[in-house]
Each structure stands twice: as C-alpha cells, then as structure tokens.
Tab-separated table of C-alpha atoms and ligand atoms in Angstrom:
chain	number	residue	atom	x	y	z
H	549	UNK	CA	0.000	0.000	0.000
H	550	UNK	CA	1.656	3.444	-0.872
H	551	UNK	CA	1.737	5.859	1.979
H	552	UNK	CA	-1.473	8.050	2.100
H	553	UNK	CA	0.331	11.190	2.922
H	554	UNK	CA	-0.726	14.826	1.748
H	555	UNK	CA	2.311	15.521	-0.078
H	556	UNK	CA	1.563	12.691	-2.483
H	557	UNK	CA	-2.122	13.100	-2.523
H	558	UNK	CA	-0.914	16.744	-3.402
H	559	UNK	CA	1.353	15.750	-6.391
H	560	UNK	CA	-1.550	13.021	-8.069
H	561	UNK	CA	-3.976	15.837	-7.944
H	562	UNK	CA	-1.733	18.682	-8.850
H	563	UNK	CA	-3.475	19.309	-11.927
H	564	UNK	CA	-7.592	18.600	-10.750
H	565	UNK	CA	-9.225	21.880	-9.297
H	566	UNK	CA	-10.546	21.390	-5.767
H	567	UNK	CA	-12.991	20.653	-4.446
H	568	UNK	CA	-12.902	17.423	-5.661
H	569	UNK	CA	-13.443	13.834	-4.539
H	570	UNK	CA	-11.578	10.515	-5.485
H	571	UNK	CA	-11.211	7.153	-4.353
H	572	UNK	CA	-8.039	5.552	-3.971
H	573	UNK	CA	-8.133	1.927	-5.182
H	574	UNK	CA	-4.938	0.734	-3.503
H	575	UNK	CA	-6.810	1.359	-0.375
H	576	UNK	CA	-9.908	-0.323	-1.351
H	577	UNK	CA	-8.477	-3.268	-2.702
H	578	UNK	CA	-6.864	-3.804	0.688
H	579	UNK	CA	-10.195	-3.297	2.118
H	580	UNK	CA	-11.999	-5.276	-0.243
H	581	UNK	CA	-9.545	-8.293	0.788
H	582	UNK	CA	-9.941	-8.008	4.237
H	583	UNK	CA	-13.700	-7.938	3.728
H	584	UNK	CA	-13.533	-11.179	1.501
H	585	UNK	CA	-11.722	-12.980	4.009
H	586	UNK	CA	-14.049	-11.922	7.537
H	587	UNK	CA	-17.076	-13.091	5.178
H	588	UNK	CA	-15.738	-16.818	6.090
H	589	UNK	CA	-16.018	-18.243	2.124
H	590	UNK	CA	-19.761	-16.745	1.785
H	591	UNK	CA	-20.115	-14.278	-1.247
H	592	UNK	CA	-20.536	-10.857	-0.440
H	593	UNK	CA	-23.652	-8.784	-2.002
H	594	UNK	CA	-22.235	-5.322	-2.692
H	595	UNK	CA	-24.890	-2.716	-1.225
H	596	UNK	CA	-24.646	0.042	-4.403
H	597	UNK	CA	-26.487	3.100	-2.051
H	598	UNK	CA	-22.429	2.475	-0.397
H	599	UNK	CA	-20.803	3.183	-3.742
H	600	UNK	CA	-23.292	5.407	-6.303
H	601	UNK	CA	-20.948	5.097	-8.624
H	602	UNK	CA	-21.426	2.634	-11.817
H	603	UNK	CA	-17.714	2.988	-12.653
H	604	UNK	CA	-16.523	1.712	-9.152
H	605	UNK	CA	-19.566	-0.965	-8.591
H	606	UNK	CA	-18.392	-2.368	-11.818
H	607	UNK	CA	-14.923	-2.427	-10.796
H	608	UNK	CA	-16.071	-4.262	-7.690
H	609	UNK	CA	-17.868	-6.836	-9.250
H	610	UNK	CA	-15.225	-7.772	-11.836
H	611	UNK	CA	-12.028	-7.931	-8.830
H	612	UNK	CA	-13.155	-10.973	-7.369
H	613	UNK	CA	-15.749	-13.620	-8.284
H	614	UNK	CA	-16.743	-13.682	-4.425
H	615	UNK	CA	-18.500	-10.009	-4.715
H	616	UNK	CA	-22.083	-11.120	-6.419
H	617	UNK	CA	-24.837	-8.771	-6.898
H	618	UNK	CA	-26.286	-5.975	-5.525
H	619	UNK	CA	-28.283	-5.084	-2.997
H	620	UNK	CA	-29.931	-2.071	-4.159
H	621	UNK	CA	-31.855	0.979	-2.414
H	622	UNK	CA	-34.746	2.000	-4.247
H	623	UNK	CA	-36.504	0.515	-7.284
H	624	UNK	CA	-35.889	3.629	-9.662
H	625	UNK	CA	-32.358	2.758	-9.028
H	626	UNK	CA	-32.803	-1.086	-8.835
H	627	UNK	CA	-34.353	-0.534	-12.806
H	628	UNK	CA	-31.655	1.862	-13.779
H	629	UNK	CA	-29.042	-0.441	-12.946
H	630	UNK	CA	-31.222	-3.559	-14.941
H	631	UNK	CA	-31.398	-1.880	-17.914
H	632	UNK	CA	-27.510	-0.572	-17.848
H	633	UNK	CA	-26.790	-4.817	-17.735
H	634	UNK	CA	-26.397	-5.218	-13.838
H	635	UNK	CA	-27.711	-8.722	-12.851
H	636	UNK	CA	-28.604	-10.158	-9.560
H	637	UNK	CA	-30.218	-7.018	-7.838
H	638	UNK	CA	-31.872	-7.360	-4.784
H	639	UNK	CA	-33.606	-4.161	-3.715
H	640	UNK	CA	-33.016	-3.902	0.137
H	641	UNK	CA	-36.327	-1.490	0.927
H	642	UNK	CA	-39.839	-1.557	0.311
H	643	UNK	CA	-41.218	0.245	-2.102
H	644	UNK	CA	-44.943	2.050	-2.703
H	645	UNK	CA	-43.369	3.452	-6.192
H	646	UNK	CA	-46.463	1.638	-8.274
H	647	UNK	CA	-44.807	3.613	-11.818
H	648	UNK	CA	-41.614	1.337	-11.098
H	649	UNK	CA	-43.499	-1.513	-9.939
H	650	UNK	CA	-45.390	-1.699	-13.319
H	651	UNK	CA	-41.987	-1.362	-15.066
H	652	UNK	CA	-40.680	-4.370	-12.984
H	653	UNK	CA	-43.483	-6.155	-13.698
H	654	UNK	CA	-42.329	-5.896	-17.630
H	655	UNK	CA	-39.052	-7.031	-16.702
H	656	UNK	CA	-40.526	-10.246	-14.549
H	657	UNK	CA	-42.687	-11.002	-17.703
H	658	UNK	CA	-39.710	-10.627	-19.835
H	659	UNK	CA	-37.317	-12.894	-17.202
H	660	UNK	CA	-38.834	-14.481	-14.288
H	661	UNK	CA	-35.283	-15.697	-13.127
H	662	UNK	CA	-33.317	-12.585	-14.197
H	663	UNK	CA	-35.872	-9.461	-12.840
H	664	UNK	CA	-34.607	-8.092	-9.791
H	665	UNK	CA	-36.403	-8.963	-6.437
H	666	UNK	CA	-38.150	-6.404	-4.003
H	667	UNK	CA	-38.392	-6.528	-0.275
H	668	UNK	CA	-41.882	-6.911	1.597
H	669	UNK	CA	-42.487	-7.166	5.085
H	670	UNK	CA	-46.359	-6.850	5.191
H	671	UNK	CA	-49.640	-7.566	2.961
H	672	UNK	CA	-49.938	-4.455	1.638
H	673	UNK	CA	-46.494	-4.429	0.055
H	674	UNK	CA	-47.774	-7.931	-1.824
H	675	UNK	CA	-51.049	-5.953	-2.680
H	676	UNK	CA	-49.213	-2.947	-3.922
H	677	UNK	CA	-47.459	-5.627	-6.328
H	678	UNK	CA	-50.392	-7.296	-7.224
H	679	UNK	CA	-52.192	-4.223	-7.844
H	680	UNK	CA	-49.953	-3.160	-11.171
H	681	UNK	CA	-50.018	-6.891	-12.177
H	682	UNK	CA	-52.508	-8.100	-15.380
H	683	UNK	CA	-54.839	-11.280	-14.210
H	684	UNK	CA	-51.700	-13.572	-16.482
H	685	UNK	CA	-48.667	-12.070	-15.436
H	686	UNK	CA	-45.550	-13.341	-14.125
H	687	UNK	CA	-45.042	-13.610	-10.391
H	688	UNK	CA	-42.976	-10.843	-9.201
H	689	UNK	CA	-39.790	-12.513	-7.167
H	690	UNK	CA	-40.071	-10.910	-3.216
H	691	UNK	CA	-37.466	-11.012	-0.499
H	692	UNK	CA	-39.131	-11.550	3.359
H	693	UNK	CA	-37.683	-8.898	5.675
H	694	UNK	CA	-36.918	-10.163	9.115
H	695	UNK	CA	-36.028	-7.851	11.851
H	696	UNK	CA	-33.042	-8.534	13.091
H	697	UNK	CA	-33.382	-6.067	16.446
H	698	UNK	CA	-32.304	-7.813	19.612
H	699	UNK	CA	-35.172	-7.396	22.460
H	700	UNK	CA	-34.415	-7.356	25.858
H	701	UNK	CA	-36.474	-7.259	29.182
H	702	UNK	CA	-39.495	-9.041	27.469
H	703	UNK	CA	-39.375	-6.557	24.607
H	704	UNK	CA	-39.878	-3.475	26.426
H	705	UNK	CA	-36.251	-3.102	25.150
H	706	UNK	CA	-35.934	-3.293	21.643
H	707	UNK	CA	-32.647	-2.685	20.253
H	708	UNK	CA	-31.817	-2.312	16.259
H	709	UNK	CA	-33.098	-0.521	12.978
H	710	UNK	CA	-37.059	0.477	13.286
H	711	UNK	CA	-37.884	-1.709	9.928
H	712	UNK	CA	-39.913	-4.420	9.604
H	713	UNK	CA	-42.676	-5.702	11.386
H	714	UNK	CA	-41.774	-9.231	10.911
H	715	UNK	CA	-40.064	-10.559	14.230
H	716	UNK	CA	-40.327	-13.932	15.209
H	717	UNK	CA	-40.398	-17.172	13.655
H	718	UNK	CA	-44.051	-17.586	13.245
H	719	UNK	CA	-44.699	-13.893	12.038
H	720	UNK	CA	-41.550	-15.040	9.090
H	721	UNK	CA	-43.486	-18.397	8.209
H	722	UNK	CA	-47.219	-16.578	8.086
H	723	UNK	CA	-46.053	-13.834	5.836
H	724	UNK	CA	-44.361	-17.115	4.099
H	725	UNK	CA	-47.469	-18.692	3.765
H	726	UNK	CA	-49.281	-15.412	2.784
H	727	UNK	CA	-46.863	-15.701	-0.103
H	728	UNK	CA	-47.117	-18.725	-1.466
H	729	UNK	CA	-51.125	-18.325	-1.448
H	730	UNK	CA	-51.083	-15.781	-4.109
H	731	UNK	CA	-49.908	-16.540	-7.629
H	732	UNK	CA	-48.412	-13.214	-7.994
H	733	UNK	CA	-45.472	-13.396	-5.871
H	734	UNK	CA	-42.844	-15.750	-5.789
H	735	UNK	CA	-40.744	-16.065	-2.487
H	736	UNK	CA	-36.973	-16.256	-3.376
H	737	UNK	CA	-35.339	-15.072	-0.465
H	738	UNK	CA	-35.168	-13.865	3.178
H	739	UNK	CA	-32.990	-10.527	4.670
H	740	UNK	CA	-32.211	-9.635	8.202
H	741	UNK	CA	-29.953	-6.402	8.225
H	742	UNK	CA	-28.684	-6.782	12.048
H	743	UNK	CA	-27.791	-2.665	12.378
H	744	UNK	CA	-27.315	-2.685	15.696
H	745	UNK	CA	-24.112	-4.648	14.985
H	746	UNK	CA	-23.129	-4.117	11.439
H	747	UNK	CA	-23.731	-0.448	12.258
H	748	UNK	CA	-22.456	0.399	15.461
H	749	UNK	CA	-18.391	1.069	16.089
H	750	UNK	CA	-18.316	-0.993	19.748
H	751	UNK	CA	-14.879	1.234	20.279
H	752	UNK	CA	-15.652	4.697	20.480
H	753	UNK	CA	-13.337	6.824	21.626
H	754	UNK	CA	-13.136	8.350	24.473
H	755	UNK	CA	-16.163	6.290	26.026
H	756	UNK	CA	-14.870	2.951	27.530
H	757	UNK	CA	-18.070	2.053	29.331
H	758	UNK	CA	-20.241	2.945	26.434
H	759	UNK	CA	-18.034	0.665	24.389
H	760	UNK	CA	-18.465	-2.569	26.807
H	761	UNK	CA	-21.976	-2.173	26.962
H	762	UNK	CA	-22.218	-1.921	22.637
H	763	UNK	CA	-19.786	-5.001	23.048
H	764	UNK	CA	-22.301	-6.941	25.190
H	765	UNK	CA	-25.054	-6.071	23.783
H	766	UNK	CA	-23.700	-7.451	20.187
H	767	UNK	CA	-22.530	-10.524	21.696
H	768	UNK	CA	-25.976	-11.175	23.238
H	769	UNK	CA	-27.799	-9.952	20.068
H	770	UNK	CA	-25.803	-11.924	17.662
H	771	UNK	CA	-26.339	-15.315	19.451
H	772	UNK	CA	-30.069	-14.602	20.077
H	773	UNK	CA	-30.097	-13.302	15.795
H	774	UNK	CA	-28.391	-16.534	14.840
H	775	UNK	CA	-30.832	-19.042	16.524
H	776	UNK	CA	-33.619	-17.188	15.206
H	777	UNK	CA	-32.537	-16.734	11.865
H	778	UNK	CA	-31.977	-20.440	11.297
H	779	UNK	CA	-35.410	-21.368	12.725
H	780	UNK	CA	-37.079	-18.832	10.228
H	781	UNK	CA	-34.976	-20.569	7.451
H	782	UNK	CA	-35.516	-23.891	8.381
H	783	UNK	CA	-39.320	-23.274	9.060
H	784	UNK	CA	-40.003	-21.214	5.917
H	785	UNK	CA	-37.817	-23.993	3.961
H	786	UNK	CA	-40.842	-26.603	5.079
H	787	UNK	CA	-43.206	-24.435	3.119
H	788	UNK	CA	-40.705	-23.372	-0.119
H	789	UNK	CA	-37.554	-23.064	-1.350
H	790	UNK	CA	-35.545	-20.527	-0.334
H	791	UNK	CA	-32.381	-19.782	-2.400
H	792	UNK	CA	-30.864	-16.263	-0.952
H	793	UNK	CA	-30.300	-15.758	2.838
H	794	UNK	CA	-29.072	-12.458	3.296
H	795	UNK	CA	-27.637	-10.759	6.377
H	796	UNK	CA	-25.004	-8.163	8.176
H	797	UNK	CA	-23.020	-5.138	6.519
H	798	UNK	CA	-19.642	-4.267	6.532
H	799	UNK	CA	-19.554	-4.548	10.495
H	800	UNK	CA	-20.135	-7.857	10.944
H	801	UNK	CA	-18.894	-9.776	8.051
H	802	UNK	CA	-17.463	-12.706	10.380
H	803	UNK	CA	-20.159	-13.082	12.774
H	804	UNK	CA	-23.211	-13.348	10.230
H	805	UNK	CA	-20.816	-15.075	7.393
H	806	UNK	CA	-20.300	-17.443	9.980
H	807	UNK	CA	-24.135	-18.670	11.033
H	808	UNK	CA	-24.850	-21.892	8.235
H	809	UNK	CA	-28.009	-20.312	7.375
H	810	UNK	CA	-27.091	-17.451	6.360
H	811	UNK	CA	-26.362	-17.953	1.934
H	812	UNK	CA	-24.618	-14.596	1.731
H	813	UNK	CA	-23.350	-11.547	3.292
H	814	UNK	CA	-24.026	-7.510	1.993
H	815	UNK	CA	-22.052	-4.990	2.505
H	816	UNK	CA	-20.669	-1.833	0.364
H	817	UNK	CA	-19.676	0.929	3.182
H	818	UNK	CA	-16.096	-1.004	4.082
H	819	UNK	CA	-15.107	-0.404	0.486
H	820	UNK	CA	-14.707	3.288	0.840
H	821	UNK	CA	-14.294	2.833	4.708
H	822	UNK	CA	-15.573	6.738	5.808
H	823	UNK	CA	-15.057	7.310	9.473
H	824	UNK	CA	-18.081	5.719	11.349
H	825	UNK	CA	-15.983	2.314	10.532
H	826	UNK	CA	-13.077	3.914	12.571
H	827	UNK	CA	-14.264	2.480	15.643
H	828	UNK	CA	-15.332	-1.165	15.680
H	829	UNK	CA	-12.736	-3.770	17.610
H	830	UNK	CA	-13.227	-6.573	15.079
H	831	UNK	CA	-11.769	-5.204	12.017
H	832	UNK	CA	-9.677	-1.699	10.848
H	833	UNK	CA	-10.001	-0.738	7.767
H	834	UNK	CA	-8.068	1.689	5.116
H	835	UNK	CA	-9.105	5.170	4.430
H	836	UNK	CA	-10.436	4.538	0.437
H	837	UNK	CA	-12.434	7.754	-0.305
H	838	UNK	CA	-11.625	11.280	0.559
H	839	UNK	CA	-12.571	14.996	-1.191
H	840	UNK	CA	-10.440	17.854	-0.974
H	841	UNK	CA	-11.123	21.675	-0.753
H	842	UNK	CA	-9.042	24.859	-1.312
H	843	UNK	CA	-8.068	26.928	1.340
H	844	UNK	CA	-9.283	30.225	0.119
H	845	UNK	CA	-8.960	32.124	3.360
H	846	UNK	CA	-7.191	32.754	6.725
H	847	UNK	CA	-9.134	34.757	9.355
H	848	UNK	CA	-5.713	34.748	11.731
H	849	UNK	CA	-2.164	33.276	11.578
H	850	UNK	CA	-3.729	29.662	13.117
H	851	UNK	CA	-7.006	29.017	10.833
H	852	UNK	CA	-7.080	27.994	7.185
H	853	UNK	CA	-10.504	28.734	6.142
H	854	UNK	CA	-11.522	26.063	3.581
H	855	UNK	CA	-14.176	26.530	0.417
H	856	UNK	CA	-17.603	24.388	1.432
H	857	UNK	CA	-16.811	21.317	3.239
H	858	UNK	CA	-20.636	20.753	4.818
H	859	UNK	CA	-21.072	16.965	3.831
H	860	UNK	CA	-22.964	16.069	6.676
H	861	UNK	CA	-23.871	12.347	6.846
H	862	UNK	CA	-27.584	11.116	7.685
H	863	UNK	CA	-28.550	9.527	10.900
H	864	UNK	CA	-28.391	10.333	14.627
H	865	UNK	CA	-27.434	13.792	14.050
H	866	UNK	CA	-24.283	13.916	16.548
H	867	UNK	CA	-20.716	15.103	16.019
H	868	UNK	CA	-19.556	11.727	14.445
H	869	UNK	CA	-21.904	12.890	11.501
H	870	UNK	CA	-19.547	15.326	10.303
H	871	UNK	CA	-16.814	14.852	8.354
H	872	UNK	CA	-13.145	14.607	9.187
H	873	UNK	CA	-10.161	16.685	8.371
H	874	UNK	CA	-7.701	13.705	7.006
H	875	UNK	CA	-4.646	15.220	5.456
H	876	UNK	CA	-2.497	17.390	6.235
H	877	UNK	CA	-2.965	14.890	9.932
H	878	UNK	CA	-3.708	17.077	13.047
H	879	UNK	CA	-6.047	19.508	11.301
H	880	UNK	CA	-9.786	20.142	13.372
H	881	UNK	CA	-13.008	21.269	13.174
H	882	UNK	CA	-14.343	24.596	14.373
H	883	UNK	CA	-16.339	23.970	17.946
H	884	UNK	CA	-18.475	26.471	16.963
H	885	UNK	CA	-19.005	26.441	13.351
H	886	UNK	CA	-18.334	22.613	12.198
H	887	UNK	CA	-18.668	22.161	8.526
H	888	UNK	CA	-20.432	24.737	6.691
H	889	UNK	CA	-22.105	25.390	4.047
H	890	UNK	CA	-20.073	27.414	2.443
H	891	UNK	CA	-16.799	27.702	4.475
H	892	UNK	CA	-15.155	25.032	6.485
H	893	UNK	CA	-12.748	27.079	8.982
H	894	UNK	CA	-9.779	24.442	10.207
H	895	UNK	CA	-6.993	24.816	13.239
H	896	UNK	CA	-4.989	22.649	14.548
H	897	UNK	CA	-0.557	22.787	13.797
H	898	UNK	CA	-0.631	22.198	10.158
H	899	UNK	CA	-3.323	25.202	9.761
H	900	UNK	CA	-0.468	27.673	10.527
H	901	UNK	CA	1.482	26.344	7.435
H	902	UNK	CA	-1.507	26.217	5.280
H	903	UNK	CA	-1.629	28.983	2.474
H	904	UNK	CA	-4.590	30.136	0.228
H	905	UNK	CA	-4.653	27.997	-2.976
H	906	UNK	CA	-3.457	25.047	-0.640
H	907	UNK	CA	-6.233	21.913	-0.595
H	908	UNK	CA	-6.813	19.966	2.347
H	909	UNK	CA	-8.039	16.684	2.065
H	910	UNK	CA	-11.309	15.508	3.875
H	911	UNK	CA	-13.028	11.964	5.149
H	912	UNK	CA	-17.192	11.634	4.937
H	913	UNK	CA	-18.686	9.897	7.676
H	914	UNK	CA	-20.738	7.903	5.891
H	915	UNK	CA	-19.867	6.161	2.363
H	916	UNK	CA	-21.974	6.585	-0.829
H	917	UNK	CA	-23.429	10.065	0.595
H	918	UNK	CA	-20.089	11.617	-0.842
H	919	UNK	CA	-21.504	10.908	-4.175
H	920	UNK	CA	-24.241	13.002	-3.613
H	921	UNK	CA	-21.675	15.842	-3.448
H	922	UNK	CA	-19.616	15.583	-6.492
H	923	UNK	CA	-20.204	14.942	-9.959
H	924	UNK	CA	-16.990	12.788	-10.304
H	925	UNK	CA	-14.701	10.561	-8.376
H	926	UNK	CA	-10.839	10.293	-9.297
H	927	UNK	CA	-9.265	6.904	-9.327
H	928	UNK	CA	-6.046	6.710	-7.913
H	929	UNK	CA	-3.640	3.488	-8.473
H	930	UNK	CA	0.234	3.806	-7.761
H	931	UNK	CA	0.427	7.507	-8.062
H	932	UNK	CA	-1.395	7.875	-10.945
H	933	UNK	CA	-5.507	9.057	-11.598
H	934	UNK	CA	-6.294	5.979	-13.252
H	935	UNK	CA	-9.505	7.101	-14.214
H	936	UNK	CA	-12.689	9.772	-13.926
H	937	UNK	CA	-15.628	8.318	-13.400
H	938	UNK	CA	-19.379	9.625	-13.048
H	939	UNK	CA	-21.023	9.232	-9.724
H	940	UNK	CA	-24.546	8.253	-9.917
H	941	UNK	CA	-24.894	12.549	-9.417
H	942	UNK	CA	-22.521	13.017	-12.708
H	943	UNK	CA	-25.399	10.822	-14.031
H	944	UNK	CA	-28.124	13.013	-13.694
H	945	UNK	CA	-29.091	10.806	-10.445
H	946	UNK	CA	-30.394	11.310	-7.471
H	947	UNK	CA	-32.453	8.418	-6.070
H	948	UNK	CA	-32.822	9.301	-2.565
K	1720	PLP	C1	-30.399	-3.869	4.471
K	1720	PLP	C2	-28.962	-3.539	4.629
K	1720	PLP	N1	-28.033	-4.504	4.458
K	1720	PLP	C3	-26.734	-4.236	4.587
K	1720	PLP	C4	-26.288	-2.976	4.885
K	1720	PLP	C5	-24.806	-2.803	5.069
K	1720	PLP	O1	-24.208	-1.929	4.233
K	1720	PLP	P1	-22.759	-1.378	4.535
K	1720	PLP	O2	-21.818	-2.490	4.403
K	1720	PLP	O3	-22.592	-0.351	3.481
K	1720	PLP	O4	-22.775	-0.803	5.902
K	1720	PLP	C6	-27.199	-1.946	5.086
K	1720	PLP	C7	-26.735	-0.603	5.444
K	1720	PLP	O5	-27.432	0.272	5.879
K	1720	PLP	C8	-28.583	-2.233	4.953
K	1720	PLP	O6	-29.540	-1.283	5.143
C-alpha cells in the first residue's frame, strides 16, 4: 500500500481543481480483501447506495468472483441499474413506487429468473405488487424482511433498525405462507440487516463504558439473531424453497458469514471505509475515499478557512456525523461552526502552514453520501488518476 500522505495526494492531484473527490483503489483493494476474508467463504452482495458510482460498482464486481450482486436501495435505481446490464439485484427497501413496480413487472414477464427482487415485510407491500399486475402475469420474485433487532427485558427493550414488522419465527413463516397463497409473488429469499451490529463502532473513543456495553449487547444480540434466523430458514424452507439468505453489513462480516443459514453476506460501506468504521474492535479498515477543498482564506495566523466542506452524513445527528479533516494529519473542526455550508474554517498545527490555494483533504462519515456531493470521483492506483468516473450525481441521479 503506498503511503497516504498529503504531499503525495498533493502531487496526483496537482493538476484537478478542488474541491474534488476521489477514491483511492490501492486502499480499497486492501479493504476489499480483508472484507472477503471476515465473510468466512460466503459471497458478499455489494450494497450500491455504499458506492453510487457505476464505474466503481463495476470495478467491484469484476475484482473478485466472491463479490455477487447488488443489494440495491430503491426501485428507480434497482431498474436503472437492470437496464444498464447489472444482474442479480436485490432491492433492500420496500417500495410504494407503483410507476416502477409496473416497469418491474415488464421485466418479470420478460425474465422471471433474471428481474430483480423487491423486499416486503407486510400484505400491503404484496397488494401494492399485485395491484400493477394483469390477471396472467408473471409472479414478481419478493425477499421476506426479518427484523433482526435484539429485544431485551421481554421486549420493552428493543434494540436495532425500526424496519420491519416481521419478528419472530411464526410472524416469518405466516407472511411465508401469505406468499405462497397468491400466484403473484414468488418467495426467493429472506434478509435480516442486524444494524445494531453491522452499524455500530463498539470502540468509540473516548467512552470505555459505552463501548463494553455496545460489546455486550452485540454478543448477546448476535447469538439470540443466529438461533432465530436459522429457525425462520428452516421453518419457511418446510413451506418453499428458499435460495438467498441475506444478512449483516460491513460490520459484521465474520459473525453473520459465519451462522450456516445465512447464503450470503451484503455490505458496500467497508469499500470506501468513511469514518463511522473507525471504531469497531473486530476489524480496521483503510481510508479509500476522501474529497479535498481549497483553502481560500485565513481569518488569523492559526485558521485555514476552507471553500464548502458541509457533507454532513444522515442519521443520529451527533458530532460523528460530520466529516473529518484527514490530510495534512492534526487539522480540526471549528467547535463552533463545524462544517459549513459554504466555508469550512480548520486549526490545529498544520493550519499555521496552510496557504490560500493550498487543498486539504477531507473523510465523509458515511460512504456513498459523498456521491451526492460531487459529480466525479478520481481513481487513484500507484500515483497515478487511473480514471474519472461519473457518480450516480454526474449521471443526472439522485435516487434518494
Ligand atoms: C439492508 C442492509 N443490508 C446491509 C447494509 C450494510 O451496508 P454497509 O456495508 O454499506 O454498511 C445496510 C446498510 O445500511 C442495509 O440497510
């Protein structure tokens, strides 16, 4: 891996104008690696709303064999991707789009085997399908949604993404049976997305005790999530087939790759590796994406005042949703003024150096929301831009 300092990022990009953004493929080759080997032999479903960028999904799928599919965020996008030749899309969120559903709907008719599959946790999603479907059509192919939230204390504890409805065993194998009563739908596969530890650093810093109780609380969730996972499997499996078994994200590659019922692993965000993946205990990833701005100011001898810089990621809302000054290292964030919408103001040692025309170079928080920023992301390999290539933005799109 070459050193990811800011003197070299500063001679690769001497000739792009900041801001820009780029990804640097040494780093998430490494990443991808490590990521093939925690998923314990099971193939790894790359989550494209992580990437949202054709160029780099494509480069993804092509490295290794062991990175099949996609699991895709809305059906707009889930259709875009079809009809630019992406196969093997499974769209990770329900949908009450009923213009896309009657377009899938063409594409089931034209390939029952080949159209993607959408998620459904509940009747109405199956009537919503039904409802753009002729009295002949094709079934529509529908992935089962089971929470994967850990409850504690009877349930008056429930820990995990707010998502579906569908819980235990017997709520899995009646929305099963719902399923295969109605010629419409076909059941092909079951997802359980187990946020609360894919998604949650159990090492952040600065807060030891917080950190042991995330670390129990995964421990306990994970064993409770793997016994009822492979009852829903083996239950629904009485009823139907049930090809695809998807589970986890980037965070816990080893624990869900590991559980037998589980077909195949998703995950996208550890290929760009933004900062919420700083902090988790099982794994450390390499820094893969970054932007940089121009300095274009400096209020007093100790702040470089940066051009935009206000990428804030979604979620919780806290400070880790902001993004990081990387490179030059020891750079910081304004207390008062974080980063803005127009003007990013940065102290720390190197800020004294810094000079107007100088770039900084920047982490987002999250992964694919970068895209959403910047037309364009620069490939770097060796210490060369291997390439320029459109982010799902440079394509006109903006899903969500
Ligand atoms: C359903 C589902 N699966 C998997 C993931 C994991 O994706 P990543 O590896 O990018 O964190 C997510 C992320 O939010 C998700 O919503």
């Amino acid at each position: 891996m070459p050193e990811q300092s800011h003197e070299r990022y500063e001679a690769i990009f001497e000739e792009v104008e900041a801001p820009f953004a780029f990804v640097d493929l040494d780093a998430m080759w490494a990443n991808a690696e490590a990521m093939l080997v925690r998923a314990a032999g099971k193939p790894i479903r790359v989550a494209s709303k992580s990437l949202r960028c054709r160029g780099v999904t494509e480069r993804v799928l092509a490295r290794d064999e062991r990175f099949q599919g996609l699991l895709t965020f809305t059906l707009p996008e889930t259709l875009w991707l079809a009809e630019r030749g992406f196969e093997n899309l499974l769209l990770a969120y329900p949908t009450a789009d009923s213009g896309a559903l009657g377009e899938l709907a063409l594409r089931s008719a034209a390939s029952p085997e080949k159209a993607p599959i959408v998620m459904v946790d509940c009747v109405e999603h199956l009537e919503a399908i039904e409802s753009v479907l002729g009295a002949d059509a094709a079934p529509v192919r529908v992935c089962i949604d089971l929470d994967a939230g850990w409850w504690a204390m009877g349930g008056r504890i429930k820990v995990g993404p707010k998502r579906s409805p569908v819980h235990t065993v017997a709520q899995a194998v009646e929305l099963a049976g719902e399923i295969e009563r109605r010629p419409q739908v076909e059941l092909a596969a079951l997802m359980s997305y187990e946020g609360q530890i894919a998604g949650v650093g159990d090492e952040p810093p600065g807060r030891r005790l917080r950190g042991a109780a995330i670390r129990a609380m995964q421990r306990r969730s994970a064993a409770e999530l793997a016994e009822r996972r492979a009852a829903a499997v083996a239950a629904i499996r009485e009823l139907t087939e049930l090809p695809i078994v998807n589970g986890g994200g980037t965070g816990s590659l080893e624990l869900t790759g590991a559980e037998d019922a589980v077909t195949e692993v998703a995950a996208g965000s550890g290929l760009y590796a933004p900062t919420l993946f700083d902090t988790y205990s099982r794994f450390s990833l390499t820094p893969a994406a970054g932007f940089a701005l121009p300095i274009v100011r400096k209020p007093t001898a100790g702040v470089a005042t940066a051009l935009g810089g206000g990428y804030l990621a979604s979620g919780s809302g806290d400070a880790s949703r902001l993004p990081s000054p990387w490179l030059p290292a020891g750079l910081e964030l304004d207390a008062e003024e974080g980063a803005g919408e127009v003007q990013t103001p940065l102290s720390g040692p190197p800020a004294r150096q810094l000079r107007i025309g100088d770039r900084v170079y920047m982490r987002h928080a999250k992964a694919g929301e970068l895209c959403e920023r910047f037309d364009a992301l620069h490939l770097v390999e060796g210490d060369e831009i291997v390439d320029v290539v459109p982010t799902y933005r440079g394509e006109g799109q903006t899903f969500l």
